[in-house]
Coordinates of C-alpha atoms and ligand atoms in Angstrom, one line a residue:
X78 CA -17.7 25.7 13.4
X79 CA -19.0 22.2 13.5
X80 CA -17.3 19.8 15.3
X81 CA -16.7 17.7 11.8
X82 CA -15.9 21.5 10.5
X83 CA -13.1 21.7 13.0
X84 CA -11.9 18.1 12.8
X85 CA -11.5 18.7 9.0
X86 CA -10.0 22.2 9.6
X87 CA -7.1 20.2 12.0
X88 CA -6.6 17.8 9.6
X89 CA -5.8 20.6 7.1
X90 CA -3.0 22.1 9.5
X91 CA -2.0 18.9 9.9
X92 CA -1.4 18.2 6.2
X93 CA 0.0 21.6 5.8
X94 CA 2.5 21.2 9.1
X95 CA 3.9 17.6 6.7
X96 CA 4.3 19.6 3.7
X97 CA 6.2 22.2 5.1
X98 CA 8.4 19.5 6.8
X99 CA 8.7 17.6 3.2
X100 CA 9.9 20.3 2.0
X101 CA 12.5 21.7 4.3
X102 CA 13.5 18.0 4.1
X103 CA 14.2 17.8 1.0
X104 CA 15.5 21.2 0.3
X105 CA 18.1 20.6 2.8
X106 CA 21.6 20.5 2.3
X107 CA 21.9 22.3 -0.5
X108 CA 24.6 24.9 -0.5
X109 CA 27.2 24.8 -3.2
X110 CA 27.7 28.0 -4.6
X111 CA 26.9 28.7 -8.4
X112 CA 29.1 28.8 -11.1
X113 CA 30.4 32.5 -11.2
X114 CA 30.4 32.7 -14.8
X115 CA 33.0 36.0 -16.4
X116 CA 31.9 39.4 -16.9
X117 CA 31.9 38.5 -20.7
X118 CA 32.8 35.4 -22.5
X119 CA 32.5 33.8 -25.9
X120 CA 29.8 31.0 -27.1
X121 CA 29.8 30.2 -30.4
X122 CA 27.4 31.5 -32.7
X123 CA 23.4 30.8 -33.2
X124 CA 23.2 28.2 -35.7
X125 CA 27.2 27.4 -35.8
X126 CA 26.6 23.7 -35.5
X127 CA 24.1 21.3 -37.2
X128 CA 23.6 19.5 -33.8
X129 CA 23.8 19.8 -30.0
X130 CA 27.7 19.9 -29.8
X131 CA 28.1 19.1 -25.7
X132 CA 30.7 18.0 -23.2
X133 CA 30.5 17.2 -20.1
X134 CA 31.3 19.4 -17.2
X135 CA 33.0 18.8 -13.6
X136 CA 32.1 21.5 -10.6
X137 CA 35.5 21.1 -9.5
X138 CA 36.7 22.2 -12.7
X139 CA 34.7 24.7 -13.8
X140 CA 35.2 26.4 -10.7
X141 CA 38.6 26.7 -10.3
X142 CA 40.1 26.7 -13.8
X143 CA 39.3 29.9 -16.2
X144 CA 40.7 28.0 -19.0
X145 CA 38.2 25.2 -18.4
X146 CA 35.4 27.4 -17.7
X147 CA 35.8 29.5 -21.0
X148 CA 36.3 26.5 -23.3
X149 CA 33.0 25.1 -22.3
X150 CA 31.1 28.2 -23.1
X151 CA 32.9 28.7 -25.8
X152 CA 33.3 25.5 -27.6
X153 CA 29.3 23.8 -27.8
X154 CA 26.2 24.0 -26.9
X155 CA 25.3 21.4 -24.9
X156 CA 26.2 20.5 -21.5
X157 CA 26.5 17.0 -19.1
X158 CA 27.1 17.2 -15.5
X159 CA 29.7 14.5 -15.2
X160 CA 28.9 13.6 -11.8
X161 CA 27.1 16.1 -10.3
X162 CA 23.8 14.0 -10.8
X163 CA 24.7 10.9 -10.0
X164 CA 22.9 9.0 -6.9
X165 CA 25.8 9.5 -4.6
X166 CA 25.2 13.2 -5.0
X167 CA 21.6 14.0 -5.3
X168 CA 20.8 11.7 -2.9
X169 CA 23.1 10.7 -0.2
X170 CA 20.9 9.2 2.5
X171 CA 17.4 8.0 2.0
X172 CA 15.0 10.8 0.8
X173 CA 17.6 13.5 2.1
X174 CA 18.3 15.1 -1.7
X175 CA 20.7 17.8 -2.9
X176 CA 20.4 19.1 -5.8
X177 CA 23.0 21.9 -5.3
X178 CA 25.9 20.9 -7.4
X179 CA 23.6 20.1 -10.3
X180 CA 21.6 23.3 -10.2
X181 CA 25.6 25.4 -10.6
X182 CA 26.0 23.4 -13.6
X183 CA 22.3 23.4 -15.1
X184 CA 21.9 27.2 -14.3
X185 CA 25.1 28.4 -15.7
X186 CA 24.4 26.6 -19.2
X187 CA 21.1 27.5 -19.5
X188 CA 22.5 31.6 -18.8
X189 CA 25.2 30.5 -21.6
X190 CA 22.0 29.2 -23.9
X191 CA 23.3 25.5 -23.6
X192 CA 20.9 22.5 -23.7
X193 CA 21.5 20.3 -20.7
X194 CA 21.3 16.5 -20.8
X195 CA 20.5 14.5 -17.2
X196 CA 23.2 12.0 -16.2
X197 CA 22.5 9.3 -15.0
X198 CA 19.1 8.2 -12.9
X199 CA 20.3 4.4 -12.3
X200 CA 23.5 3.1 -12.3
X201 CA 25.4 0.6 -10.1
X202 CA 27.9 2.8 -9.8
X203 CA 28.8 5.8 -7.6
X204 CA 25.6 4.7 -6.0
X205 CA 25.5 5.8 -1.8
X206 CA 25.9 3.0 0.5
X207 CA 22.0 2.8 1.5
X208 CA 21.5 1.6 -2.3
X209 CA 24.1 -0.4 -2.4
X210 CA 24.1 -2.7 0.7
X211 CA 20.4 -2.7 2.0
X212 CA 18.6 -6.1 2.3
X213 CA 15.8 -4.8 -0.2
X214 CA 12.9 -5.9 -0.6
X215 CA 11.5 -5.6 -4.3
X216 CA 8.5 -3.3 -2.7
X217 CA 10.7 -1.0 -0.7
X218 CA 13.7 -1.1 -3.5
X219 CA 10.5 0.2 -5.9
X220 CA 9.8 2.8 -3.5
X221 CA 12.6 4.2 -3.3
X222 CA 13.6 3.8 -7.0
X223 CA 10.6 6.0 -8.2
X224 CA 11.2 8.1 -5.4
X225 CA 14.3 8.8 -6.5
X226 CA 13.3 9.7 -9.7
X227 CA 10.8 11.5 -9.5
X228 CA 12.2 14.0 -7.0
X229 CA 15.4 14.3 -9.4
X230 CA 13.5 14.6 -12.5
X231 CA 10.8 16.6 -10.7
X232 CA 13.4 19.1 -9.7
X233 CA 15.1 19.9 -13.3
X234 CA 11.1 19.3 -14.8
X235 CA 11.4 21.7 -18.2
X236 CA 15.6 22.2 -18.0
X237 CA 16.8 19.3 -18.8
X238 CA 16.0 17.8 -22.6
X239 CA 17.0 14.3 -22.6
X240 CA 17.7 12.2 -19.1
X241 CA 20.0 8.9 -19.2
X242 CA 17.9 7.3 -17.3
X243 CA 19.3 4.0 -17.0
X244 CA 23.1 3.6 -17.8
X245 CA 25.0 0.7 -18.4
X246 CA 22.8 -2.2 -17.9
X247 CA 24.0 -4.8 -19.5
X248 CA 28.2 -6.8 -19.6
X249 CA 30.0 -7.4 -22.1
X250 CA 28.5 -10.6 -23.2
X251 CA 25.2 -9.4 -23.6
X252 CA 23.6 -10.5 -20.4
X253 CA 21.9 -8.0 -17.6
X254 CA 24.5 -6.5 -15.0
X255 CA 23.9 -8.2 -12.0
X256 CA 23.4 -4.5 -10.2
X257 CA 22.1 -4.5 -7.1
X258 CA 18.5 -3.3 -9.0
X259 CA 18.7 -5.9 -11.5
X260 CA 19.1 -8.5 -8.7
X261 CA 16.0 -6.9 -6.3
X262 CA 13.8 -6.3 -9.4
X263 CA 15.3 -8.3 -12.5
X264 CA 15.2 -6.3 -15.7
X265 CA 11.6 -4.6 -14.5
X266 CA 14.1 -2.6 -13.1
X267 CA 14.1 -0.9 -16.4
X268 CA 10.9 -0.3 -16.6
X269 CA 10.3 1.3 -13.5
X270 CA 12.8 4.2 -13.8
X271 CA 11.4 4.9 -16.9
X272 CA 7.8 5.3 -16.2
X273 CA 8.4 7.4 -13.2
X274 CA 11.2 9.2 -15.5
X275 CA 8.0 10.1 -18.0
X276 CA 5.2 11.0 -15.2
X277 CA 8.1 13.3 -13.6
X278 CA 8.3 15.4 -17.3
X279 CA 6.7 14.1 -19.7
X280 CA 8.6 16.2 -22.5
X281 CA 12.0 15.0 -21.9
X282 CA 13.4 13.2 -23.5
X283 CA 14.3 9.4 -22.4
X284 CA 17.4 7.8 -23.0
X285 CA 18.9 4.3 -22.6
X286 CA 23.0 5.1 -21.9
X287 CA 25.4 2.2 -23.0
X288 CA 28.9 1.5 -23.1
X289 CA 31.2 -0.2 -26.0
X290 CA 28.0 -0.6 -27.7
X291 CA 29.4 0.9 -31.2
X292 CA 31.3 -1.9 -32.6
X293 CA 28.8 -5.0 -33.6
X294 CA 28.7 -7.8 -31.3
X295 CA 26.7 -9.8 -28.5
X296 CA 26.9 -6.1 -26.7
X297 CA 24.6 -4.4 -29.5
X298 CA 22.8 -7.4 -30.5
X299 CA 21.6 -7.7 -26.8
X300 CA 21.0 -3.9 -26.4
X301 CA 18.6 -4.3 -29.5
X302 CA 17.1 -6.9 -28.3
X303 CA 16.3 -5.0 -24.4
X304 CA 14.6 -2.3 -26.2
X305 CA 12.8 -4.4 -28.4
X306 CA 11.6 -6.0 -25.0
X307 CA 10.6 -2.5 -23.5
X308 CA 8.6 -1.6 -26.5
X309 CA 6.7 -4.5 -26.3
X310 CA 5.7 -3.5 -22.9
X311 CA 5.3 0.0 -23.8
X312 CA 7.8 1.3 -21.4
X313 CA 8.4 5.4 -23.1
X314 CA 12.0 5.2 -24.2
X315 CA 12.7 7.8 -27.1
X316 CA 16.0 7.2 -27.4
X317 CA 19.7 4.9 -27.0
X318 CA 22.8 6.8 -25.8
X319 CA 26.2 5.2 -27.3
X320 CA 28.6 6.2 -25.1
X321 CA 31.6 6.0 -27.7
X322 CA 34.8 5.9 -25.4
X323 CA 37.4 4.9 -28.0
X324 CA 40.8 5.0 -29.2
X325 CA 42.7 6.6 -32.0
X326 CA 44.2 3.5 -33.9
X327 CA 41.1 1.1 -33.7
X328 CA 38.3 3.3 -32.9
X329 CA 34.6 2.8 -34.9
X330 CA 35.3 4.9 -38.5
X331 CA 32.2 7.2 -39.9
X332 CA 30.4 4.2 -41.9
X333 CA 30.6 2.1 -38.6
X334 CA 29.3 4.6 -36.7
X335 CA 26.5 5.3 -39.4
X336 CA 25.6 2.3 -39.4
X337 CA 25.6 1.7 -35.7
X338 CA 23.2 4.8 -35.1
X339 CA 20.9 3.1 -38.3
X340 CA 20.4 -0.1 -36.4
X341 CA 18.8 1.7 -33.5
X342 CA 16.7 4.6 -36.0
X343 CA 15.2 1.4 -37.4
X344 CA 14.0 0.7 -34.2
X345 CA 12.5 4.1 -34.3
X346 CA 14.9 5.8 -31.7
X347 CA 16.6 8.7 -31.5
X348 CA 20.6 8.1 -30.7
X349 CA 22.8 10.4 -29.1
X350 CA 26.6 10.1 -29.1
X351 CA 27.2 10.8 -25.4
X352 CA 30.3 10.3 -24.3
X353 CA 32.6 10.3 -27.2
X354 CA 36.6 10.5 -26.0
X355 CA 39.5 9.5 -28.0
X356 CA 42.0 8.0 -26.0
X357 CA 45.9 8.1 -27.4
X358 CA 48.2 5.4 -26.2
X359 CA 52.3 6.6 -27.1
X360 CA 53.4 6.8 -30.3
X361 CA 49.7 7.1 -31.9
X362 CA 49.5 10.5 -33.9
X363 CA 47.1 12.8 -33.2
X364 CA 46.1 13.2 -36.5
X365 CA 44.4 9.7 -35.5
X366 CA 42.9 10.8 -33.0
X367 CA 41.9 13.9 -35.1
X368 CA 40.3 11.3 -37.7
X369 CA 38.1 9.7 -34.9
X370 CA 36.8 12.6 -33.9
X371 CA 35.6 14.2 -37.3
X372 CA 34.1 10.1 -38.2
X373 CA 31.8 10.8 -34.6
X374 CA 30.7 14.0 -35.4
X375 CA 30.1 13.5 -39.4
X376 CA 28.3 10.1 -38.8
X377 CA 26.0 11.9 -36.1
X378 CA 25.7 14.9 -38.8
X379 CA 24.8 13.1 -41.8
X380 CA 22.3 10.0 -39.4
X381 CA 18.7 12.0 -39.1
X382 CA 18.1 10.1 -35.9
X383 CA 21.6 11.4 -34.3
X384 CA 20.0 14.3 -31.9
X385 CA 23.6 15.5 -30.7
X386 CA 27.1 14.4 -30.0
X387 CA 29.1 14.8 -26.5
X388 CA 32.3 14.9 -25.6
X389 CA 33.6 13.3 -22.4
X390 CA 35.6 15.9 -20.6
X391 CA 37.0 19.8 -21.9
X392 CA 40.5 19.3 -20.8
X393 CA 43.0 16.6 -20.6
X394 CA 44.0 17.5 -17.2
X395 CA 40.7 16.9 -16.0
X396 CA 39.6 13.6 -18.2
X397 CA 38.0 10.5 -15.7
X398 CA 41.1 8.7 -17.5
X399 CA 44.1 11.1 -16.8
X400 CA 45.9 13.6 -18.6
X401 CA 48.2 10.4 -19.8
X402 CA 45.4 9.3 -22.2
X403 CA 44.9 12.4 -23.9
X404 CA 41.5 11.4 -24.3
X405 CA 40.0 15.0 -24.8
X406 CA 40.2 18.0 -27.9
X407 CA 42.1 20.1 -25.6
X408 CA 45.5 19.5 -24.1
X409 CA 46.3 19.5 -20.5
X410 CA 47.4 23.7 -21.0
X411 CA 44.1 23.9 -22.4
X412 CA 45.6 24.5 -25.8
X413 CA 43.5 22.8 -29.0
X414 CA 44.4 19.9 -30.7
X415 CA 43.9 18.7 -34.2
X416 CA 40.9 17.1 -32.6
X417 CA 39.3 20.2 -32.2
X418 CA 39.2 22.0 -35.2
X419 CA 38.1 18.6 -36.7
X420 CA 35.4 18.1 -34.6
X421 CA 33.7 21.4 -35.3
X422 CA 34.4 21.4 -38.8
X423 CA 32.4 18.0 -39.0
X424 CA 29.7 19.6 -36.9
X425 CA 29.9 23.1 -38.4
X426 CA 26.5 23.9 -40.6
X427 CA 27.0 24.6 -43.8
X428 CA 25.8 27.6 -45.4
X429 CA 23.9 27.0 -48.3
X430 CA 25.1 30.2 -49.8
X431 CA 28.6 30.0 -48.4
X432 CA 31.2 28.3 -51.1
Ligands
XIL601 C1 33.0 9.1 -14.9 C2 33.4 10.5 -14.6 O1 33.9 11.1 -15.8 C3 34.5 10.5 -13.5 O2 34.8 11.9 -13.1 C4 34.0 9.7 -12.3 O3 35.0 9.6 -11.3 C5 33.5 8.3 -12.7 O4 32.6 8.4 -13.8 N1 30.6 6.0 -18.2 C6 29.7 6.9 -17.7 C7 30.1 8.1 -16.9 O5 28.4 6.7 -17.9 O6 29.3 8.5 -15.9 C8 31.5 7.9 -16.4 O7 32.0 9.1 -15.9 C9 32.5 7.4 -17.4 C10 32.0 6.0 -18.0

């Protein structure tokens, strides 16, 4: 060997020595168990719904609650991880990711035949402290932005459809959350996570993820008005997620909602109803409650755009706003609701043969 020939031939084993260091890096960590899913369980039929009917799912829960577990499978076809992809769990400390929690969720829906959507790539929420308190600079905050992207998205590259991949930008009166991203990087922010989102797997689907976004106001006029901005700068979005946390007396009725998911289809998006949960204060009916849920799921039946409809929790007892709000389709015994069978009637095809 020449001494060039050798030199190059080191450099190699060097190269190969990093990879292998990369990779035990960022494999690390990773040991929650998977789901154990029951010798034989229920899902509902091919073809049963129009649309993706999803919820979203909690480890916790899934793991230690049969009920829980056999609703999920049972009831849709689509699946969130509640939590178990947020920053502060795929990536506690700097380039140290673990992607354990997610893969129990995302393995046991794709065995049950569900379609898994990615929640969420950037929010300023349950971020890990390194995000959050680190005197950035907009460089290194990029770095580690796409970084963090593309090792998520990277790792569920072909399992997951649609990705949120920024959530929640915006406040109430329209303007940009002052997150710790926005203030590093202004709104470019945006437009970063999405690129890298895109190069990472370039057939999922992107999503924009907002909340109280379905009733008209400076909310949804400034949420039109950001994605008008990031098409003119040809940033790949493909679709708006409305996150639809509402209430049975006062929640968005079916013609709102139609009209809500028509305002973004004009824009040439797909929308997604991602987060829909119907919260009941005391004395409210559940037949209320009922209604709301059957105006979600017809409006996102009847809108072409509408590529699916989630619901925000399976259970009562395990709703992100306690069993007090009765929030979900399913009590905190796990028994249905009204909501229930109003929900999948609105979302149930219909035959054209059957009368
Ligand atoms: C909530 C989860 O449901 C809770 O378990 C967690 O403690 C906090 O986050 N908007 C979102 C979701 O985009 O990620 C939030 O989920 C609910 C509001």
């Amino acid at each position: 060997m020449t001494r060039r020939g050798a030199a190059v031939a080191a450099a190699v084993a060097g190269l190969a020595i990093v990879a292998v260091v990369v990779a035990a890096l960022v494999a690390r960590g990773g040991d929650t168990p998977a789901i154990e899913l029951p010798r034989s369980y229920a899902t509902p039929a091919p073809g049963a719904y129009a649309k993706p009917l999803g919820t979203s799912v909690r480890l916790d829960a899934a793991r230690t609650d049969a009920a829980y577990l056999r609703l999920w499978l049972a009831g849709y076809t689509s699946v969130t991880p509640e939590n178990a992809m947020k920053w502060e769990v795929v990536e506690p400390s700097r380039n140290a990711f673990d992607f354990s929690a997610a893969d129990a969720i995302v393995t046991a829906a794709r065995r049950a035949g569900q379609r898994v959507r990615g929640h969420t790539l950037t929010w300023d929420v349950q971020l890990p402290g390194w995000v959050q308190s680190r005197a950035w600079t907009a460089a290194d905050m990029e770095l580690a932005l796409r970084s963090h992207v593309r090792a998520t998205v990277g790792h569920f590259r072909g399992r997951v459809a649609q990705w949120d991949v920024v959530n929640e930008p915006l406040d109430d009166d329209g303007s940009l959350t002052r997150s710790v991203f926005a203030r590093v990087l202004g709104e470019r922010f945006i437009d970063i996570a999405f690129d890298e989102a895109h190069r990472a797997d370039p057939r999922a689907k992107l999503f924009l993820n907002e909340i109280a976004t379905e009733l008209p106001g400076p909310k949804q006029d400034a949420l039109v008005a950001l994605v008008r901005r990031l098409q003119a700068r040809d940033v790949p979005i493909d679709g708006v997620g409305l996150q639809d946390h509402s209430v049975a007396v006062g929640g968005p009725d079916q013609r709102r909602l139609e009209a809500d998911i028509a305002r973004f289809a004009r824009l040439g998006l797909d929308v997604e109803l991602t987060e829909v949960d119907v919260a009941v204060r005391p004395g409210e009916p559940e037949a209320a409650q009922a209604r709301n849920y059957r105006a979600a799921a017809a409006a996102c039946r009847r809108s072409r755009a509408c590529t699916g409809l989630t619901v925000w929790g399976v259970t009562d007892r395990w709703s992100w706003q306690g069993p007090g709000a009765r929030a979900t389709p399913f009590d905190a015994a796990s028994r249905p609701k009204p909501a229930w069978r109003a929900l999948r009637a609105a979302m149930r095809r219909v035959r054209r043969d059957s009368r």
